[in-house]
Tab-separated table of C-alpha atoms in Angstrom:
chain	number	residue	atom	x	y	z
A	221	UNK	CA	-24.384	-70.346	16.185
A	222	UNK	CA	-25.797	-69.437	19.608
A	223	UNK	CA	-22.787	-69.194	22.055
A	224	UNK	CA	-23.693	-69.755	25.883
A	225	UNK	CA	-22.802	-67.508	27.615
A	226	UNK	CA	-19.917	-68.417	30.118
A	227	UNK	CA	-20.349	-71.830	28.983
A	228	UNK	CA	-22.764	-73.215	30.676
A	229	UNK	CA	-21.727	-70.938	34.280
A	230	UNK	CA	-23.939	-68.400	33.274
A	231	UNK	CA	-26.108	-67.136	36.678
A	232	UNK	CA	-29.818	-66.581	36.315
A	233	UNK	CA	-29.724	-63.976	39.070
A	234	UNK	CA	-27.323	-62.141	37.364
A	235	UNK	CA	-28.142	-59.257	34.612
A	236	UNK	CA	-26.819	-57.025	32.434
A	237	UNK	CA	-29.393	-53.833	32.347
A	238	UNK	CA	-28.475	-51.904	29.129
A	239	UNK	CA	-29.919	-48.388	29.606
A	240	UNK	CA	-32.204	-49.236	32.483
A	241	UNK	CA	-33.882	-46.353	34.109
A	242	UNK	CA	-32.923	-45.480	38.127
A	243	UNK	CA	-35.884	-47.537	39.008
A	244	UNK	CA	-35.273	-50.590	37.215
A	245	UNK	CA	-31.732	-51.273	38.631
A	246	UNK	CA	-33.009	-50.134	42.161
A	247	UNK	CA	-35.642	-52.729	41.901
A	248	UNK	CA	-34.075	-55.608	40.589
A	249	UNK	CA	-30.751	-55.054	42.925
A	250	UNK	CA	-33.909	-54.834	46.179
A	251	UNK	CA	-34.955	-58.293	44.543
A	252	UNK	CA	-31.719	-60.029	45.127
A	253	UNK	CA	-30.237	-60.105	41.358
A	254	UNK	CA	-26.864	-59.557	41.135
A	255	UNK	CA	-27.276	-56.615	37.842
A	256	UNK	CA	-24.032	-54.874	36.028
A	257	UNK	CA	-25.373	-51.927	33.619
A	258	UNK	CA	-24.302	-50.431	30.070
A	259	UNK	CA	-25.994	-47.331	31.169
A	260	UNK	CA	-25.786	-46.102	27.669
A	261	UNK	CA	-24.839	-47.350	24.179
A	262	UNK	CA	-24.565	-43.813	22.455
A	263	UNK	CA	-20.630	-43.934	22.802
A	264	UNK	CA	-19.867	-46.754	21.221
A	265	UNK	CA	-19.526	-47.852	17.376
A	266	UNK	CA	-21.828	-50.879	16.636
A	267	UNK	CA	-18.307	-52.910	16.946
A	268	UNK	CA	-17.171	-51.515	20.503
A	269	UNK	CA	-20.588	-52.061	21.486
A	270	UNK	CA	-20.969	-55.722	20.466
A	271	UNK	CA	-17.564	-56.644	21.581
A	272	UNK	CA	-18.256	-54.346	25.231
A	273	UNK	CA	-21.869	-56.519	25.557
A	274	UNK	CA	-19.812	-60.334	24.696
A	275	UNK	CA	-16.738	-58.891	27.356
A	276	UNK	CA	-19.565	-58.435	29.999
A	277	UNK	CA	-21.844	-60.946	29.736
A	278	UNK	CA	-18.756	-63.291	29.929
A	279	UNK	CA	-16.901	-61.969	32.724
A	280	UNK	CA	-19.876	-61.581	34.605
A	281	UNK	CA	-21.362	-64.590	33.784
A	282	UNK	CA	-24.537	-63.117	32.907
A	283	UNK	CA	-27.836	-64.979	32.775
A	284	UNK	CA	-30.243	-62.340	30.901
A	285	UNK	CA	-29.763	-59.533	29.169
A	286	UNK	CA	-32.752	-56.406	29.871
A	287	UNK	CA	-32.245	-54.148	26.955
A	288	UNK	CA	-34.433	-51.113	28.244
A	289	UNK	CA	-35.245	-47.559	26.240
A	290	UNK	CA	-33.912	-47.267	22.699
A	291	UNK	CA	-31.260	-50.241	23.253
A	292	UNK	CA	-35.063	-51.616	23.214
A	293	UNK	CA	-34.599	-51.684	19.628
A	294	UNK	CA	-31.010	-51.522	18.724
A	295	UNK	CA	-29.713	-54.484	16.466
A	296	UNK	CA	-26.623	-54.829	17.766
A	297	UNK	CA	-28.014	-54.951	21.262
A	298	UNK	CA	-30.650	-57.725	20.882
A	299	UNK	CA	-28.060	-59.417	17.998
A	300	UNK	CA	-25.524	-60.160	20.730
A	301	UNK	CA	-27.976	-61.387	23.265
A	302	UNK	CA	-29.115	-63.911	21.082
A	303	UNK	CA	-25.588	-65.209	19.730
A	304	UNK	CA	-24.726	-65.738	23.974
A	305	UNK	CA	-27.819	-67.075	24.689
A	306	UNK	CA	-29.064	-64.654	27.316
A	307	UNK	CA	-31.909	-63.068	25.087
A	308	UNK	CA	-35.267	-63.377	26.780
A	309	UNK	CA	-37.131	-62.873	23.172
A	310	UNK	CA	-35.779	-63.661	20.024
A	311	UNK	CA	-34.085	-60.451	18.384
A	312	UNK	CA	-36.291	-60.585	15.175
A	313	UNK	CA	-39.313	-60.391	17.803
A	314	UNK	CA	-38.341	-57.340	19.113
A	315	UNK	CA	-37.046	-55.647	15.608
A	316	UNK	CA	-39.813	-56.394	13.955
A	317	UNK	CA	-42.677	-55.125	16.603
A	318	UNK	CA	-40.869	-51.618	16.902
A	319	UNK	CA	-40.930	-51.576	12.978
A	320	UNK	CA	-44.486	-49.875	11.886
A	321	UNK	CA	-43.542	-50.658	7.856
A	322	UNK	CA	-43.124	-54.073	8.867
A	323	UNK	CA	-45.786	-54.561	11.020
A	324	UNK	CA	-47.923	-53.561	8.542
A	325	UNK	CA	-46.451	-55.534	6.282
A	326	UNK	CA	-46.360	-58.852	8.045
A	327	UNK	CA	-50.285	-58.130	9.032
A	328	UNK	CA	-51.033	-57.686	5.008
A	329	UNK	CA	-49.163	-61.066	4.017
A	330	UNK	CA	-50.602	-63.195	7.168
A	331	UNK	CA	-54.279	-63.569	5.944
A	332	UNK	CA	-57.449	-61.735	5.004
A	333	UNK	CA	-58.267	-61.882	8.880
A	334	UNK	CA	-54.710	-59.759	9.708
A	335	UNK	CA	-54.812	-57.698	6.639
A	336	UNK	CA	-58.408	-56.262	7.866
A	337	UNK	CA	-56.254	-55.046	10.651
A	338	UNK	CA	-53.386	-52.260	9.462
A	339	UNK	CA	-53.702	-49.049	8.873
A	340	UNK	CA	-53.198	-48.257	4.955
A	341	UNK	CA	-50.018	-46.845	4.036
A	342	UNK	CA	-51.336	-43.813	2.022
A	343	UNK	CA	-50.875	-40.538	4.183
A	344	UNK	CA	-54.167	-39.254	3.497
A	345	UNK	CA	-55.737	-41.618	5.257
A	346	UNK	CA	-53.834	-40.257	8.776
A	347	UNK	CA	-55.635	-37.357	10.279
A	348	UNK	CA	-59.322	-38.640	9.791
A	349	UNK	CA	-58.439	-42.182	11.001
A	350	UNK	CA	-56.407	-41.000	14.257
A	351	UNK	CA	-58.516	-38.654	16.227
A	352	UNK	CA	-59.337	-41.186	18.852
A	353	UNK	CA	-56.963	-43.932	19.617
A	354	UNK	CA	-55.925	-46.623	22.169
A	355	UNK	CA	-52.486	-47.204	23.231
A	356	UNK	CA	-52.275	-51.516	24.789
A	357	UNK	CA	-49.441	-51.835	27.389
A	358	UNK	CA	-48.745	-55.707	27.978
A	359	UNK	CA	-46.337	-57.388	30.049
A	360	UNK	CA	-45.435	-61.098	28.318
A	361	UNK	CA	-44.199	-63.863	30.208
A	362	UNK	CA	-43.082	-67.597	28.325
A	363	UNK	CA	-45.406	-66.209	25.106
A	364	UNK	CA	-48.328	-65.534	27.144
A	365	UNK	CA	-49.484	-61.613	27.660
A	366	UNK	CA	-51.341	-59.584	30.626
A	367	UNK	CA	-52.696	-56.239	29.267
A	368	UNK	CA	-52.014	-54.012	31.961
A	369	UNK	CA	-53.880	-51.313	31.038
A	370	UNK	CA	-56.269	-49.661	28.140
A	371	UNK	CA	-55.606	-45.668	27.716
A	372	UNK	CA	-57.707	-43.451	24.949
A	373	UNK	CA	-56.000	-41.147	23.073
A	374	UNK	CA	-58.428	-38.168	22.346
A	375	UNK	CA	-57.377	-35.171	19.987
A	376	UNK	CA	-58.704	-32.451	17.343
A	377	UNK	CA	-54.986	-32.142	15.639
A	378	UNK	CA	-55.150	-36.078	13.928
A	379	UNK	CA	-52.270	-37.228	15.919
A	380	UNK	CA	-53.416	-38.909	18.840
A	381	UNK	CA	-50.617	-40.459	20.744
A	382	UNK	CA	-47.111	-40.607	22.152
A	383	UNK	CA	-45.274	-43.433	20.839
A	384	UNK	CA	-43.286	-43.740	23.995
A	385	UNK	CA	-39.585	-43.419	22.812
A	386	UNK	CA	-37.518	-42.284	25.178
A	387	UNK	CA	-35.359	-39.310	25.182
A	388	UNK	CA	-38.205	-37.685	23.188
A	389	UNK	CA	-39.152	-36.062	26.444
A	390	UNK	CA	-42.007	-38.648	26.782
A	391	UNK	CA	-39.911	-41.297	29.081
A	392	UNK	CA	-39.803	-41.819	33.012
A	393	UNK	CA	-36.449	-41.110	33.247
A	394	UNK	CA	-35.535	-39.783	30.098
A	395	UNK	CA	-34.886	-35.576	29.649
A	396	UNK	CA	-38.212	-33.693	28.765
A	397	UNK	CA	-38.650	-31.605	25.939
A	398	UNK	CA	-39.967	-28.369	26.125
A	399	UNK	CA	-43.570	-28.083	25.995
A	400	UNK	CA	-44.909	-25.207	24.374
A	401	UNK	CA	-48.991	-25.636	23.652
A	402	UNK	CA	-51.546	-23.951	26.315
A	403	UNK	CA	-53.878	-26.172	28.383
A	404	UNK	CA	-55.951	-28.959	26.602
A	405	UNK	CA	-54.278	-27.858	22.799
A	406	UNK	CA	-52.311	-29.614	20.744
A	407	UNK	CA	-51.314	-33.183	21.993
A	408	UNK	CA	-53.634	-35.445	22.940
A	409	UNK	CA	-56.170	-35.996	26.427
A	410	UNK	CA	-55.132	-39.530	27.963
A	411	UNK	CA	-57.922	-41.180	29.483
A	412	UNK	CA	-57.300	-44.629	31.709
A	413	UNK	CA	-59.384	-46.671	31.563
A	414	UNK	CA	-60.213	-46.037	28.704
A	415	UNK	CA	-64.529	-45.141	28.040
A	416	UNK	CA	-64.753	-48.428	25.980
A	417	UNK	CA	-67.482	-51.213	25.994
A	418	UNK	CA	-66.627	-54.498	26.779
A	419	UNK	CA	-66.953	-55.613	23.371
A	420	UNK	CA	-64.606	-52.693	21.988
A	421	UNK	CA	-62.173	-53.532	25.460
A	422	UNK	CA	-62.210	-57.619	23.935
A	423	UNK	CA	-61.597	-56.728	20.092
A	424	UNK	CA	-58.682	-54.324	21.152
A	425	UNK	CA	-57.074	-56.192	23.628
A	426	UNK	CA	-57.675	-59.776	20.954
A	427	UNK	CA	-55.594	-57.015	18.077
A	428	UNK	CA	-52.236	-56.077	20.928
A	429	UNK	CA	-52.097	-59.395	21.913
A	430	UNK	CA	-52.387	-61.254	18.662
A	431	UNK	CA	-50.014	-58.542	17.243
A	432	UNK	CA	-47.634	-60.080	20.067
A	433	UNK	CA	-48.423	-63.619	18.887
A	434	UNK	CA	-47.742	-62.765	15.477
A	435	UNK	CA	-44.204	-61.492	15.347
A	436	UNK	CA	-43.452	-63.842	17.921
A	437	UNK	CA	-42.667	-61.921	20.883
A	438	UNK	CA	-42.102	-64.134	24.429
A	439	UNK	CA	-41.068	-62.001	27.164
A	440	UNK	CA	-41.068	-58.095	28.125
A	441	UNK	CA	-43.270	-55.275	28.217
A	442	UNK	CA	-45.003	-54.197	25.105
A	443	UNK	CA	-47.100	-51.020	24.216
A	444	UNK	CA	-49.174	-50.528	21.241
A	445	UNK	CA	-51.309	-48.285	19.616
A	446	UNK	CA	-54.315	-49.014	17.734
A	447	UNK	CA	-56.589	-46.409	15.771
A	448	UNK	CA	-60.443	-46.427	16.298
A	449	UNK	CA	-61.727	-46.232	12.562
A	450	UNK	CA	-65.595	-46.642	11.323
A	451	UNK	CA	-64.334	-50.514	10.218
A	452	UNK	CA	-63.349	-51.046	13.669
A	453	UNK	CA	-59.712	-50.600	15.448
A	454	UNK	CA	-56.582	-50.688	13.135
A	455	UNK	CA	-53.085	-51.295	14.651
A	456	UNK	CA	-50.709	-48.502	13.965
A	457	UNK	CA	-47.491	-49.441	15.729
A	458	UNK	CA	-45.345	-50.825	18.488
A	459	UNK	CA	-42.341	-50.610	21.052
A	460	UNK	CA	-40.937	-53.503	22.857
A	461	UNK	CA	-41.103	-51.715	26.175
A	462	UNK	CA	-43.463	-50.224	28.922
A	463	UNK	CA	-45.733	-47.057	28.709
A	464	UNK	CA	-43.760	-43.773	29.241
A	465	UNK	CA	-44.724	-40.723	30.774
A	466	UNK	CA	-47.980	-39.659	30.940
A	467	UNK	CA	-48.854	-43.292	30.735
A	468	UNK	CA	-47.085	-45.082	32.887
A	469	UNK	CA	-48.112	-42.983	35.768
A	470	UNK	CA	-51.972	-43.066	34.913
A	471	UNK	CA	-51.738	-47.199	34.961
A	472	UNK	CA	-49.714	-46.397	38.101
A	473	UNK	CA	-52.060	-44.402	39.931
A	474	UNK	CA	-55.185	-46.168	39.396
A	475	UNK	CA	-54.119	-49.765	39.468
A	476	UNK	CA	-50.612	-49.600	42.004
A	477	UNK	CA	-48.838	-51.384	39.084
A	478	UNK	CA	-44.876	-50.465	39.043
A	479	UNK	CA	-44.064	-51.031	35.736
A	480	UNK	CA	-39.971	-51.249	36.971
A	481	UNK	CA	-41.373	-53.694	39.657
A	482	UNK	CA	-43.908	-56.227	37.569
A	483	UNK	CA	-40.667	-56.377	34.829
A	484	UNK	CA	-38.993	-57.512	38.078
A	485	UNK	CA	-41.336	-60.179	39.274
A	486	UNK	CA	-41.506	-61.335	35.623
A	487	UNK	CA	-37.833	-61.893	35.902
A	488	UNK	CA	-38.182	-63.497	39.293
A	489	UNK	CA	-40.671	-66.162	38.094
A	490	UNK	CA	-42.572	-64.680	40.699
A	491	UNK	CA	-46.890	-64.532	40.194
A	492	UNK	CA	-47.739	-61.051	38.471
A	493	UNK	CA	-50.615	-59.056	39.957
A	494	UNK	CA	-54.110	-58.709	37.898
A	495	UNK	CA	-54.692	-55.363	36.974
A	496	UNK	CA	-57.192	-54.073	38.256
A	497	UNK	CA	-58.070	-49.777	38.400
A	498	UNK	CA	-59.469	-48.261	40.716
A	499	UNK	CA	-60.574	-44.844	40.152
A	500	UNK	CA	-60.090	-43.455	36.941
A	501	UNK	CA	-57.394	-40.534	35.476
A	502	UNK	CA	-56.200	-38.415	32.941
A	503	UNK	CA	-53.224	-36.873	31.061
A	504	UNK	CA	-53.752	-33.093	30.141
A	505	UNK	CA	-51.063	-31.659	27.696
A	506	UNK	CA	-50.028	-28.386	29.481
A	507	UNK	CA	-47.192	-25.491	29.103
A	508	UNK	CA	-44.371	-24.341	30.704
A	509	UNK	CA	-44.627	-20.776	31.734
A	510	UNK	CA	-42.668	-18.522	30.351
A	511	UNK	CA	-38.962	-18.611	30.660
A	512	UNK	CA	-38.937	-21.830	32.813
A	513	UNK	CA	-38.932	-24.968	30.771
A	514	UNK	CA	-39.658	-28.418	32.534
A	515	UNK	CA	-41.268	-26.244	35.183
A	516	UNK	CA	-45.746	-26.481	34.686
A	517	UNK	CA	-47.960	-24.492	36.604
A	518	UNK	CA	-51.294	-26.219	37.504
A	519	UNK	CA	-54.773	-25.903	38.847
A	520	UNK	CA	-56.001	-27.263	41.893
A	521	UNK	CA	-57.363	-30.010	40.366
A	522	UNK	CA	-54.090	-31.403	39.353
A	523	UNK	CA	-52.679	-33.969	41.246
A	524	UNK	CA	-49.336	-33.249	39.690
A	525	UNK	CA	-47.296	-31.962	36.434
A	526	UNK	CA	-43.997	-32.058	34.581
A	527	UNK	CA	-42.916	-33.278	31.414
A	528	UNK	CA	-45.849	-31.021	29.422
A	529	UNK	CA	-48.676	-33.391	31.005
A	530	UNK	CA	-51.020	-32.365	33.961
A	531	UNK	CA	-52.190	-35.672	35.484
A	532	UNK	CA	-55.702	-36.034	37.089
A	533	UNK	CA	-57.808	-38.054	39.394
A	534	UNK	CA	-60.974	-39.148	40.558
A	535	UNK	CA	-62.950	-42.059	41.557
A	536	UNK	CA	-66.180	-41.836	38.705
A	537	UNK	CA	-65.712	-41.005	35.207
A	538	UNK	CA	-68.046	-38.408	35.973
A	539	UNK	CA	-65.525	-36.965	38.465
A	540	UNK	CA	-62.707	-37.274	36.254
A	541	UNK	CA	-64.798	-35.037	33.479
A	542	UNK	CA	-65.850	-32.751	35.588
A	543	UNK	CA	-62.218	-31.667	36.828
A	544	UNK	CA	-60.783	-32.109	33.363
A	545	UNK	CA	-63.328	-29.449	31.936
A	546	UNK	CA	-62.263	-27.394	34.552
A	547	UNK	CA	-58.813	-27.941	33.703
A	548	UNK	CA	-59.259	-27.151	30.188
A	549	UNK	CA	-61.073	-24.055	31.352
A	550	UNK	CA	-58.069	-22.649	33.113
A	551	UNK	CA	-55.755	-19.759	31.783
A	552	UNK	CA	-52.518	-20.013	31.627
């Protein structure tokens, strides 16, 4: 049975941020919400950490829990906003769309026009299917969802995209692993936009978004990644959460869309800004030189670097290639 939180005192403009990054608490405390934080749910049993979550949502008289990062995804997490009734999605919604088995399987027992739609479960099918993909970042409001942006995915090595988990050195915020592949190898090229056709922008953007519909998802940012296959684009899998790094900061770049700041607005019931690029830019996977991790050298040509990405800019596509090859063409 649901349990309202504070019974019935609860405060809309007050939150409980569980692992929010710096950004996300600056913004929503500049918007006038009233936020306490778990800042991070790694010290507690699942026990401590449901009876920690009830204690503060109670005594706070919290109106909406933001579960941010991997508390994304955590059961116990989404579980206990549910029960207190300050869940802005249903906790199955969220479970279920970071689950790539279960995606898969919900798409193959929904109809012959989902099951068309998931990639097949047999590994062999991996590399030559993945070489070029598109990763779908959405923000949802009350069920309905604004695709904020369209990035490719472009690599030789059959794996082409970050997932976006934090803490795997991919995140905002989150500590970055130690890249170790020269200029342009390994890891994939982003590209946002994305070099799609209209048609191909429509039938991906129709596959995130139903996706969304399908597990039931109402509220929160959402990224997805879809392979491009000869039978058309296949979804792969999903996190109930924003674009990381390289990501977020292409969509950021070209179309002045805060990721920390739209959540924000979202929250405030406040009109959401159509997303719209300008320019185009790209992700470059790049390596630390030797003996100093998290610190990239770049080329002229790059507007900036960390995390193992070099991130480019221009205002044509043709631009954007042009300083990309040269990129590519650089020693280390």
């Amino acid at each position: 049975m649901t349990e309202s939180a504070g019974s019935g005192t609860a405060d809309p403009r007050r939150l409980l941020l569980v692992a929010p990054s710096p950004r996300l608490a600056a913004a929503a405390t500049e918007a006038g919400f009233h936020i306490v934080t778990v800042a991070d749910t790694a010290g507690f049993t699942d026990e401590e950490l449901r009876a920690h979550l009830r204690k503060t949502v109670l005594t706070h008289r919290v109106g909406r829990l933001v579960a941010c990062g991997d508390a994304s995804t955590h059961p116990v997490v989404l579980e206990t906003a549910e029960e207190l009734g300050v869940s802005p999605n249903p906790a199955s919604a969220a479970r279920l769309l970071a689950d790539a088995a279960e995606v898969r399987k919900l798409l193959n027992v929904s109809g012959p026009q989902w099951q068309a739609l998931a990639l097949p479960d047999e590994p062999e099918h991996r590399t030559p299917l993945c070489d070029v993909g598109y990763g779908v970042e959405t923000l949802t409001v009350d069920g309905m969802h604004r695709v904020t942006g369209i990035v490719e995915f472009r690599s030789d090595g059959g794996d082409f995209g970050d997932r976006g988990d934090l803490g795997a050195g991919l995140g905002p915020d989150g500590a970055a692993g130690a890249a170790t592949t020269p200029w342009g190898s390994g890891p994939a090229v982003h590209t946002f936009p994305a070099p799609i056709t209209g048609a191909e922008e429509a039938e991906i953007r129709a596959l995130a978004t139903g996706l969304l519909d399908l597990v039931g998802y109402e509220f929160g940012y959402a990224f997805t990644r879809i392979a491009r296959t000869g039978r058309g684009p296949r979804v792969v899998d999903a996190v109930p959460r924003a674009a990381s790094w390289p990501v977020c900061r292409l969509i950021e770049l070209t179309t002045g869309l805060v990721a920390e700041r739209e959540l924000v607005h979202a929250l405030s019931g406040k009109p959401l800004k159509a997303a719209v690029p300008v320019g185009c830019a790209a992700a470059l996977p790049v390596a630390d030189p030797p003996g100093a991790p998290g610190r990239t050298t770049a080329p002229e040509d790059v507007r900036e670097a960390r995390d193992g990405y070099a991130v480019l800019t221009a205002l044509t596509p043709a631009e954007l290639a042009s300083r990309t090859a040269a990129v590519l063409g650089c020693p280390i």
